[in-house]
XYZ file of C-alpha atoms in Angstrom:
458
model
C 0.000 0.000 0.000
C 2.913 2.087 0.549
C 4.848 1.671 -2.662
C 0.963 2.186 -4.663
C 0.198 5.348 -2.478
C 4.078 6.790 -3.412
C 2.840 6.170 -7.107
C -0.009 7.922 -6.645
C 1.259 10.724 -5.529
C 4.111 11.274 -8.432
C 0.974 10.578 -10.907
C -1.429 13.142 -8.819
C 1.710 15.733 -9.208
C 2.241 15.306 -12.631
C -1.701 15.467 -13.591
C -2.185 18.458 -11.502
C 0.923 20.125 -12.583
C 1.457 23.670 -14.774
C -0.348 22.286 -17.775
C -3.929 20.871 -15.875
C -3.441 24.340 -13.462
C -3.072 26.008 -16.696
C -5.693 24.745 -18.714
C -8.553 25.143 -15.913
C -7.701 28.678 -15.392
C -7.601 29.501 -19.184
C -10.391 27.577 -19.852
C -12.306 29.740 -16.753
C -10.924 33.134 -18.048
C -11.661 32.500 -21.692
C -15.474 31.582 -21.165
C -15.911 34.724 -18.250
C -14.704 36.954 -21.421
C -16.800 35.582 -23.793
C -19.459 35.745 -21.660
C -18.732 38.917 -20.405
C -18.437 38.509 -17.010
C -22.533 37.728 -16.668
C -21.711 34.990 -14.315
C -20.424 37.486 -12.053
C -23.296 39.761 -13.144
C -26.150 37.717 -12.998
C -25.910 36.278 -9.580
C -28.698 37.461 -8.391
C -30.473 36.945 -11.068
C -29.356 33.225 -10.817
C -31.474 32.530 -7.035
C -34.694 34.578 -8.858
C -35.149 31.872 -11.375
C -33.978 29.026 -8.772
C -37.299 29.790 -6.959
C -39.448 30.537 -9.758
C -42.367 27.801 -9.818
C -41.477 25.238 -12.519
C -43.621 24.259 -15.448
C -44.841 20.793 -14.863
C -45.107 19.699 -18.467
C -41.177 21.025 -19.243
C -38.961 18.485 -20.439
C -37.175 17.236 -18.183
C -36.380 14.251 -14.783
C -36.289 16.971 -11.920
C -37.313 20.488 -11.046
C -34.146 23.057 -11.563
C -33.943 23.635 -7.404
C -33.767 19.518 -7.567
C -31.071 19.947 -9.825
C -29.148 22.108 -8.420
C -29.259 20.362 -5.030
C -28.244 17.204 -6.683
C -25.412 19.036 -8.146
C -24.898 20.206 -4.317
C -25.041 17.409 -2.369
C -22.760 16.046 -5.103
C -20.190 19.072 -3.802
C -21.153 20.050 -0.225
C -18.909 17.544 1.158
C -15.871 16.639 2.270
C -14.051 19.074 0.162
C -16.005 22.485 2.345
C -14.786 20.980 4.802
C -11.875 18.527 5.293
C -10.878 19.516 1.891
C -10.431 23.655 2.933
C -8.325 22.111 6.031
C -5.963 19.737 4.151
C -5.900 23.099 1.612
C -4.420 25.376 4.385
C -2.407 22.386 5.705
C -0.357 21.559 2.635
C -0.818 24.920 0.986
C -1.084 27.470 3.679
C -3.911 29.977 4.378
C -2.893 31.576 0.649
C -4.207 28.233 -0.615
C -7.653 30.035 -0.224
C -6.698 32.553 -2.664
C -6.543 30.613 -5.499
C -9.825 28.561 -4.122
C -11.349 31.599 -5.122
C -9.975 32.321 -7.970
C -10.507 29.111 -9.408
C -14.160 29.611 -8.356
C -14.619 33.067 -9.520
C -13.839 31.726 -13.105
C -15.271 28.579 -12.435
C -18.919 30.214 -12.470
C -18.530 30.625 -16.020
C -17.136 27.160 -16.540
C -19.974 25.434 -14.965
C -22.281 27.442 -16.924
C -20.980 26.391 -19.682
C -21.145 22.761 -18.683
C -24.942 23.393 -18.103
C -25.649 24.634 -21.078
C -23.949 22.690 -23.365
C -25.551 19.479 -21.554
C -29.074 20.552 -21.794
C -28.337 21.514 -25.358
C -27.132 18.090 -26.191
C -29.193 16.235 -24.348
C -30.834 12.737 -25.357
C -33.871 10.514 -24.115
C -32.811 6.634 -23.562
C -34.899 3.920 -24.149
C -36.702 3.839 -20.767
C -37.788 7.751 -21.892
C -35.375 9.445 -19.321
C -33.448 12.741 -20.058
C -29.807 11.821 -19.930
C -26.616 14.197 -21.137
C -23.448 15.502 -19.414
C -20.012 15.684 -21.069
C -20.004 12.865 -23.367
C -23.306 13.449 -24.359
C -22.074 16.687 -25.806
C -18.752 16.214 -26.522
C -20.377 13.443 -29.232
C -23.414 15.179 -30.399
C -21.796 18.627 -29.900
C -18.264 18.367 -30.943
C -18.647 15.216 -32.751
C -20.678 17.768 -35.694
C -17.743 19.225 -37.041
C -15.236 16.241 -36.094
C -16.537 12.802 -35.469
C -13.979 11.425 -34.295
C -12.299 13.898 -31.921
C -16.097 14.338 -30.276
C -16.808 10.491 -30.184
C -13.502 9.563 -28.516
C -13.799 12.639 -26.165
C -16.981 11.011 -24.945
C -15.669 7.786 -24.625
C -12.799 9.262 -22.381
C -14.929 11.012 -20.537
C -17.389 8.309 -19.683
C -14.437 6.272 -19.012
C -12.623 8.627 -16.175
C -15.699 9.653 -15.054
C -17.346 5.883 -14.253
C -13.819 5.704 -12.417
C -13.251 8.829 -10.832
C -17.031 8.576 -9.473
C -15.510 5.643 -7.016
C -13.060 8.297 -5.626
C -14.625 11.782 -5.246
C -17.579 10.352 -4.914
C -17.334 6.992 -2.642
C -13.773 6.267 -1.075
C -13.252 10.159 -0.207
C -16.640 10.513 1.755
C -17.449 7.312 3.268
C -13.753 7.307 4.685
C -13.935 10.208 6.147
C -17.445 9.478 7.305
C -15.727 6.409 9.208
C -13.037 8.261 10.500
C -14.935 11.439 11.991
C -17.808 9.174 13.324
C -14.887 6.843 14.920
C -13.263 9.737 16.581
C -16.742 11.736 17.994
C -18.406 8.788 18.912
C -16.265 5.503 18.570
C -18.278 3.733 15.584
C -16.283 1.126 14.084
C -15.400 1.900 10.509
C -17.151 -1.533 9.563
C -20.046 -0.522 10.813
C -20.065 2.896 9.404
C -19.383 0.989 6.037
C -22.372 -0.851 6.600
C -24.600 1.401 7.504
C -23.758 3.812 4.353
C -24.367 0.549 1.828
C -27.783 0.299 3.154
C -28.841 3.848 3.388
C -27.093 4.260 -0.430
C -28.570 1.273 -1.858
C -32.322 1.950 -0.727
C -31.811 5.541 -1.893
C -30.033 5.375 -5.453
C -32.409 2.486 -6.845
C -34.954 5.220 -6.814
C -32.801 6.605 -9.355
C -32.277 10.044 -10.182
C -35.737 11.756 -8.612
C -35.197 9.998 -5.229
C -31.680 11.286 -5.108
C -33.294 14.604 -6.187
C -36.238 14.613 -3.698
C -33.661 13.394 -0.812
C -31.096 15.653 -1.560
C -33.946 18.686 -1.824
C -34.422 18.299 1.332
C -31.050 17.248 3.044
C -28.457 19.817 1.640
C -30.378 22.892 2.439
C -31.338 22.176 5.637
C -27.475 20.541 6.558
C -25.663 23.909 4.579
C -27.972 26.260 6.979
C -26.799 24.375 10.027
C -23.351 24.102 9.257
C -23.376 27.710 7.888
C -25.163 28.437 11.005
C -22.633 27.252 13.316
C -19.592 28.071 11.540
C -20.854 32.141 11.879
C -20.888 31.515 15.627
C -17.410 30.548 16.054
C -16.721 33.396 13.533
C -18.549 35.829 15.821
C -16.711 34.414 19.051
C -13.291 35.314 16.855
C -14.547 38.374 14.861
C -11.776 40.149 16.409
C -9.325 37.652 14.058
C -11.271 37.878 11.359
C -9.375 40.594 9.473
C -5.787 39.322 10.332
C -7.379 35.656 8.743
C -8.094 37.813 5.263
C -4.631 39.644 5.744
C -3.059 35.944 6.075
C -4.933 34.971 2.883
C -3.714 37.405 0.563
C -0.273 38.110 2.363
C 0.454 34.312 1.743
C -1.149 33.907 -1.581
C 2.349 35.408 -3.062
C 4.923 35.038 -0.220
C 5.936 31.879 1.277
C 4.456 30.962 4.270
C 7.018 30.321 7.157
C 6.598 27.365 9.923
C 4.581 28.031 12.872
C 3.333 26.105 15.558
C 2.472 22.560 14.152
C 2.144 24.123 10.407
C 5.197 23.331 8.782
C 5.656 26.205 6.101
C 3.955 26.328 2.334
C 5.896 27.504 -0.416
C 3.684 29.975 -3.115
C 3.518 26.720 -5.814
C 2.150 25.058 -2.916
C -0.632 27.542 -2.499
C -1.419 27.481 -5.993
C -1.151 23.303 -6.384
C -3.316 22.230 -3.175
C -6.121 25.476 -3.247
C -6.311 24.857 -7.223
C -7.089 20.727 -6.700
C -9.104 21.442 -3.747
C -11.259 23.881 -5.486
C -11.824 22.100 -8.146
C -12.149 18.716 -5.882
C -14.970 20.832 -3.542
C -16.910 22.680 -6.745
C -16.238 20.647 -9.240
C -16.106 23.113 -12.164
C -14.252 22.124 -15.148
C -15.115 18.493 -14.000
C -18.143 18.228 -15.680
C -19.712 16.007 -13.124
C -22.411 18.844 -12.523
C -23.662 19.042 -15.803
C -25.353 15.186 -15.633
C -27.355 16.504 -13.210
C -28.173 19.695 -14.753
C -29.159 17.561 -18.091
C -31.879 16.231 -16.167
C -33.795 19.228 -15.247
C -37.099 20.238 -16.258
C -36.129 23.222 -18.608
C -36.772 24.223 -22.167
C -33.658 26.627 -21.844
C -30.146 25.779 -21.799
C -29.292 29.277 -21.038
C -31.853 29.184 -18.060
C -30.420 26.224 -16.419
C -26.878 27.472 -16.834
C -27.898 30.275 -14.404
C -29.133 28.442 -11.649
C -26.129 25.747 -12.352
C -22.719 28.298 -11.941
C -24.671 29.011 -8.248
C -23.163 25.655 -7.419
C -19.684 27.066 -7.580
C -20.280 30.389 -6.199
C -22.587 28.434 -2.990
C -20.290 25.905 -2.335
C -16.745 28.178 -2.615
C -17.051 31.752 -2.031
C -19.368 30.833 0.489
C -19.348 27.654 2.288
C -15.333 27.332 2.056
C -14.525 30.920 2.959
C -16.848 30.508 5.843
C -14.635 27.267 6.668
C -11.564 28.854 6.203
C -12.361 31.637 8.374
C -13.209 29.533 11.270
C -10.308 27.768 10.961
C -7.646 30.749 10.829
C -9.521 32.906 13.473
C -9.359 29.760 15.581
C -5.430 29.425 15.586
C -5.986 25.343 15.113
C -3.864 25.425 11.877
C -0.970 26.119 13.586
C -1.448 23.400 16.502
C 0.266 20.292 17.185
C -1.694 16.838 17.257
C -0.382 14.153 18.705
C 2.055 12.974 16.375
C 3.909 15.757 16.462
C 2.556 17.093 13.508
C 0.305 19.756 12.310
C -3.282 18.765 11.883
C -4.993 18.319 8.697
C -8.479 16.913 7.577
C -11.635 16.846 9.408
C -9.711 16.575 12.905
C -8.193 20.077 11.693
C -11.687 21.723 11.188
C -12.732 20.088 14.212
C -10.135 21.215 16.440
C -11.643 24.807 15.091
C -14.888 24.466 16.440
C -14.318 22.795 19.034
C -11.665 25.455 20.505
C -14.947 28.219 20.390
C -17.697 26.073 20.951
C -18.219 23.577 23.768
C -18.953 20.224 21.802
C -18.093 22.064 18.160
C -16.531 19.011 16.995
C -19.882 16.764 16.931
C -21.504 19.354 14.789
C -18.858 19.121 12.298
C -18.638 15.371 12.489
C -22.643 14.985 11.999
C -22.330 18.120 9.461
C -19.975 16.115 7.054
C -21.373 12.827 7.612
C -24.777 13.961 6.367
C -23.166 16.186 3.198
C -20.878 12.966 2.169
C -23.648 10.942 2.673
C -25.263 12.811 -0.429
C -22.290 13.410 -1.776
C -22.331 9.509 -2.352
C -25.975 9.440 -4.116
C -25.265 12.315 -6.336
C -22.041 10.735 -7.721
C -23.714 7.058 -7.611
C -25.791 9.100 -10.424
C -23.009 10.781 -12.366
C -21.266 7.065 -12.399
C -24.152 5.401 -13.401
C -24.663 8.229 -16.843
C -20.914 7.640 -17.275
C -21.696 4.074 -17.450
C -24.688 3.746 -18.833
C -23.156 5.336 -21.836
C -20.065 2.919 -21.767
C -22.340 -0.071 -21.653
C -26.735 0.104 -21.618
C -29.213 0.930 -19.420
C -29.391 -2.755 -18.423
C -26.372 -2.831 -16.773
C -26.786 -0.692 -14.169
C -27.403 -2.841 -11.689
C -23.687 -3.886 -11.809
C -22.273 -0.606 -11.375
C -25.270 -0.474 -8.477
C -24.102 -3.416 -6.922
C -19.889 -2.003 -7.454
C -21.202 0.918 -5.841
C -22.915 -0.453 -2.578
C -19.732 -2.675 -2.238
C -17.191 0.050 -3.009
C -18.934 1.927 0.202
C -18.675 -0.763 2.488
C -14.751 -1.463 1.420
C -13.086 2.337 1.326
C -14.532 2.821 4.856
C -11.227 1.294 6.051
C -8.460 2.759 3.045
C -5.925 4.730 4.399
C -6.736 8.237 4.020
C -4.024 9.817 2.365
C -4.493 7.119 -0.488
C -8.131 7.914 -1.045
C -7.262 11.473 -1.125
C -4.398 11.443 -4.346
C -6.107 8.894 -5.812
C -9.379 10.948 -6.200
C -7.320 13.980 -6.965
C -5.282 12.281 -10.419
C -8.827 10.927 -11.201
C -10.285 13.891 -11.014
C -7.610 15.610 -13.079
C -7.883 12.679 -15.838
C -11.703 13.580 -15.938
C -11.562 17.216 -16.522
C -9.183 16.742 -19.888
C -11.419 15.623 -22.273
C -14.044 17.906 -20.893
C -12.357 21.056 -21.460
C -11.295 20.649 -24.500
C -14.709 20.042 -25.189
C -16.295 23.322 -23.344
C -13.479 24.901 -25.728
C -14.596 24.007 -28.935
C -17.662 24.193 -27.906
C -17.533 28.250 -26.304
C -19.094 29.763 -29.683
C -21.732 28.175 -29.217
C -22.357 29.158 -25.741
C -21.947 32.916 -26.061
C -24.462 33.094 -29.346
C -27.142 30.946 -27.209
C -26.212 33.476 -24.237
C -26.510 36.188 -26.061
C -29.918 35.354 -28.056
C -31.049 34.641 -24.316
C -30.624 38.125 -23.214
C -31.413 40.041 -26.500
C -34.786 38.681 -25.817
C -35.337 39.335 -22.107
C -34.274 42.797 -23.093
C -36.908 42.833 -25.824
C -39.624 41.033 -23.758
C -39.136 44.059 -20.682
């Protein structure tokens, strides 16, 4: 396990080296230009037509909100918050910076990815609205070069079907066992378990059971956690701007040792808050855009809107807010047992619980419900990835994979799961954008007709 987790981690540097760093932010600045900067713009505008009352006889699996929060729960996870900690840990607090700046362009990429996948979108035999990357990279990139589009799909569908058991099953259920072993002693076998039952009854339901579940689960959990993370903030206001000044001051000077924090170098800060913003939003992934695919809508441009609120939800505000409580706490720079600085969930933990009496079961529950549907909305995205590999028929294997997969990574050594759902994240987003690329034209004309006409229609 040793040897395979070294390799890992020269793979996991190469993939997310200058060229993958490179090609995300390009591909984010490129589309915010095209567009205009009307992610940034239209924000607002985004949560208006999130809580507009749908049209029942839209195409379409699931209500936009439903969308969304399967695109949520499929983020809210372990990347807000054991991801932001391992971030600062590895990176430094200037890792933040660039979690941000990955986001702020990543609003544009997920629209994109929205757009294009409600666009290209196809009904399978059973009558049900599928798309997502390879959906488009075939039927969208595939019209003005077959073969470049259909073995972009194929890639895709490939990584993704893989990647799926990482971001979306090892990562979460592992740190599910671990947290709930820590707060209140569960064996990780039984966490395992209990996850494989919960998952199973829930994803056979398919994709409007995961949508009614997580409609109701991720708001309620992001308000809680949100909730209590302010608190501690409050308790620590006093911190709060020398936990900015440490952001930005560190985001282009090396940060020195302190405490148990053992000094981040500026690549550092770039490398760790670049993968962990992508790992937490997702943007450039393409993941998201399954999800968005199914929504009830008649308007790619429409559901683009309410999709790039994933990123800026999920990033500028759950992982600042995570951040925050973790630099205004001072727990980055203690010492755990080991002799080391902390990292993970017992990092974020060691935040709360420092300002609030028992702090550390309300993360623990927090994250155990978020990668709880973290795991249902990725069971979906694996299941597109492979439906399109293989047939609708087959999904009970990948079912059955799945449910097994959840009992087995609940006792993987964490820092495996971590770099191995990191390079397969990084193999993922290649194929897709290069896709979103080729495919930008297209977005800014629909973009543009979109908003000729509202300006017309007012």
């Amino acid at each position: 396990m040793e040897q395979l987790n070294s390799f890992i981690n020269e793979v996991n540097a190469f993939v997310w080296g200058p060229p993958m760093l490179g090609m995300l932010g390009v591909t984010g600045v490129l589309l915010t230009l095209g567009l205009v900067f009307m992610p940034w713009r239209k924000v607002v505008y985004g949560f208006r037509l999130l809580f507009e009352k749908s049209d029942p006889d839209l195409k379409g699996e699931v209500k936009p909100f439903n969308a969304l929060m399967t695109a949520l729960s499929a983020t809210v996870g372990t990347g807000n918050i054991a991801g932001v900690a391992t971030a600062i840990a590895l990176g430094g607090p200037g890792a933040i910076f660039y979690m941000w700046f990955i986001a702020l362009f990543g609003m544009a990429t997920k629209y994109a990815e929205a757009v294009c996948a409600v666009t290209y979108r196809e009904v399978d035999r059973e009558g049900k609205y599928v798309g997502g990357p390879m959906y488009y990279l075939r039927n969208g990139v595939g019209a003005f070069a077959p073969e470049l589009g259909k073995w972009l799909g194929l890639a895709f569908a490939a990584f993704g079907a893989a990647a799926a058991f990482g971001i979306g099953n090892a990562v979460q259920v592992n740190s599910m066992a671990v947290a709930l072993g820590k707060s209140f002693s569960i064996p990780t076998y039984l966490t395992g378990i209990i996850v494989a039952a919960l998952v199973g009854f829930v994803i056979i339901g398919g994709i409007r059971r995961i949508g009614e579940v997580a409609g109701k689960l991720v708001p309620a959990m992001i308000v809680l956690y949100i909730g209590s993370a302010m608190v501690v903030i409050l308790i620590n206001v006093a911190e709060v701007p020398r936990a900015i000044g440490l952001i930005f001051t560190y985001a282009f000077t090396p940060a020195a040792a302190t405490g148990g924090f053992a000094g981040a170098a500026v690549a550092a800060a770039v490398r760790f808050g670049v993968a962990r913003g992508v790992f937490s939003n997702e943007s450039g992934l393409g993941s998201a855009a399954i999800a968005h695919a199914a929504a009830k809508t008649n308007n790619p441009v429409r559901q683009g809107i309410v999709a790039m609120l994933g990123t800026f939800i999920d990033t500028i505000v759950v992982c600042t807010i995570t951040s925050l409580v973790i630099l205004t706490s001072g727990a980055w720079t203690i010492t755990g047992d080991d002799g080391a600085g902390l990292t993970g969930v017992a990092l974020t933990s060691t935040a709360f619980h420092a300002s609030i009496a028992g702090g550390q079961y309300i993360v623990t529950i927090a994250l155990t419900v978020f990668a709880f549907t973290t795991i249902l909305g990725w069971s979906y995205y694996g299941e597109r990835c492979w439906q399109y590999l293989f047939s609708e028929n087959s999904l009970i294997v990948y079912r059955a994979l799945w449910i097994v997969a959840a009992l087995g990574f609940a006792n993987v050594k964490v820092d495996f799961v971590w770099n191995l759902s990191d390079t397969l994240n990084g193999l993922m987003a290649v194929p897709n954008l290069v896709g979103l690329l080729l495919l930008a034209p297209m977005v800014f004309k629909v973009t543009r007709e979109y908003f000729d006409a509202e300006k017309q229609a007012s």
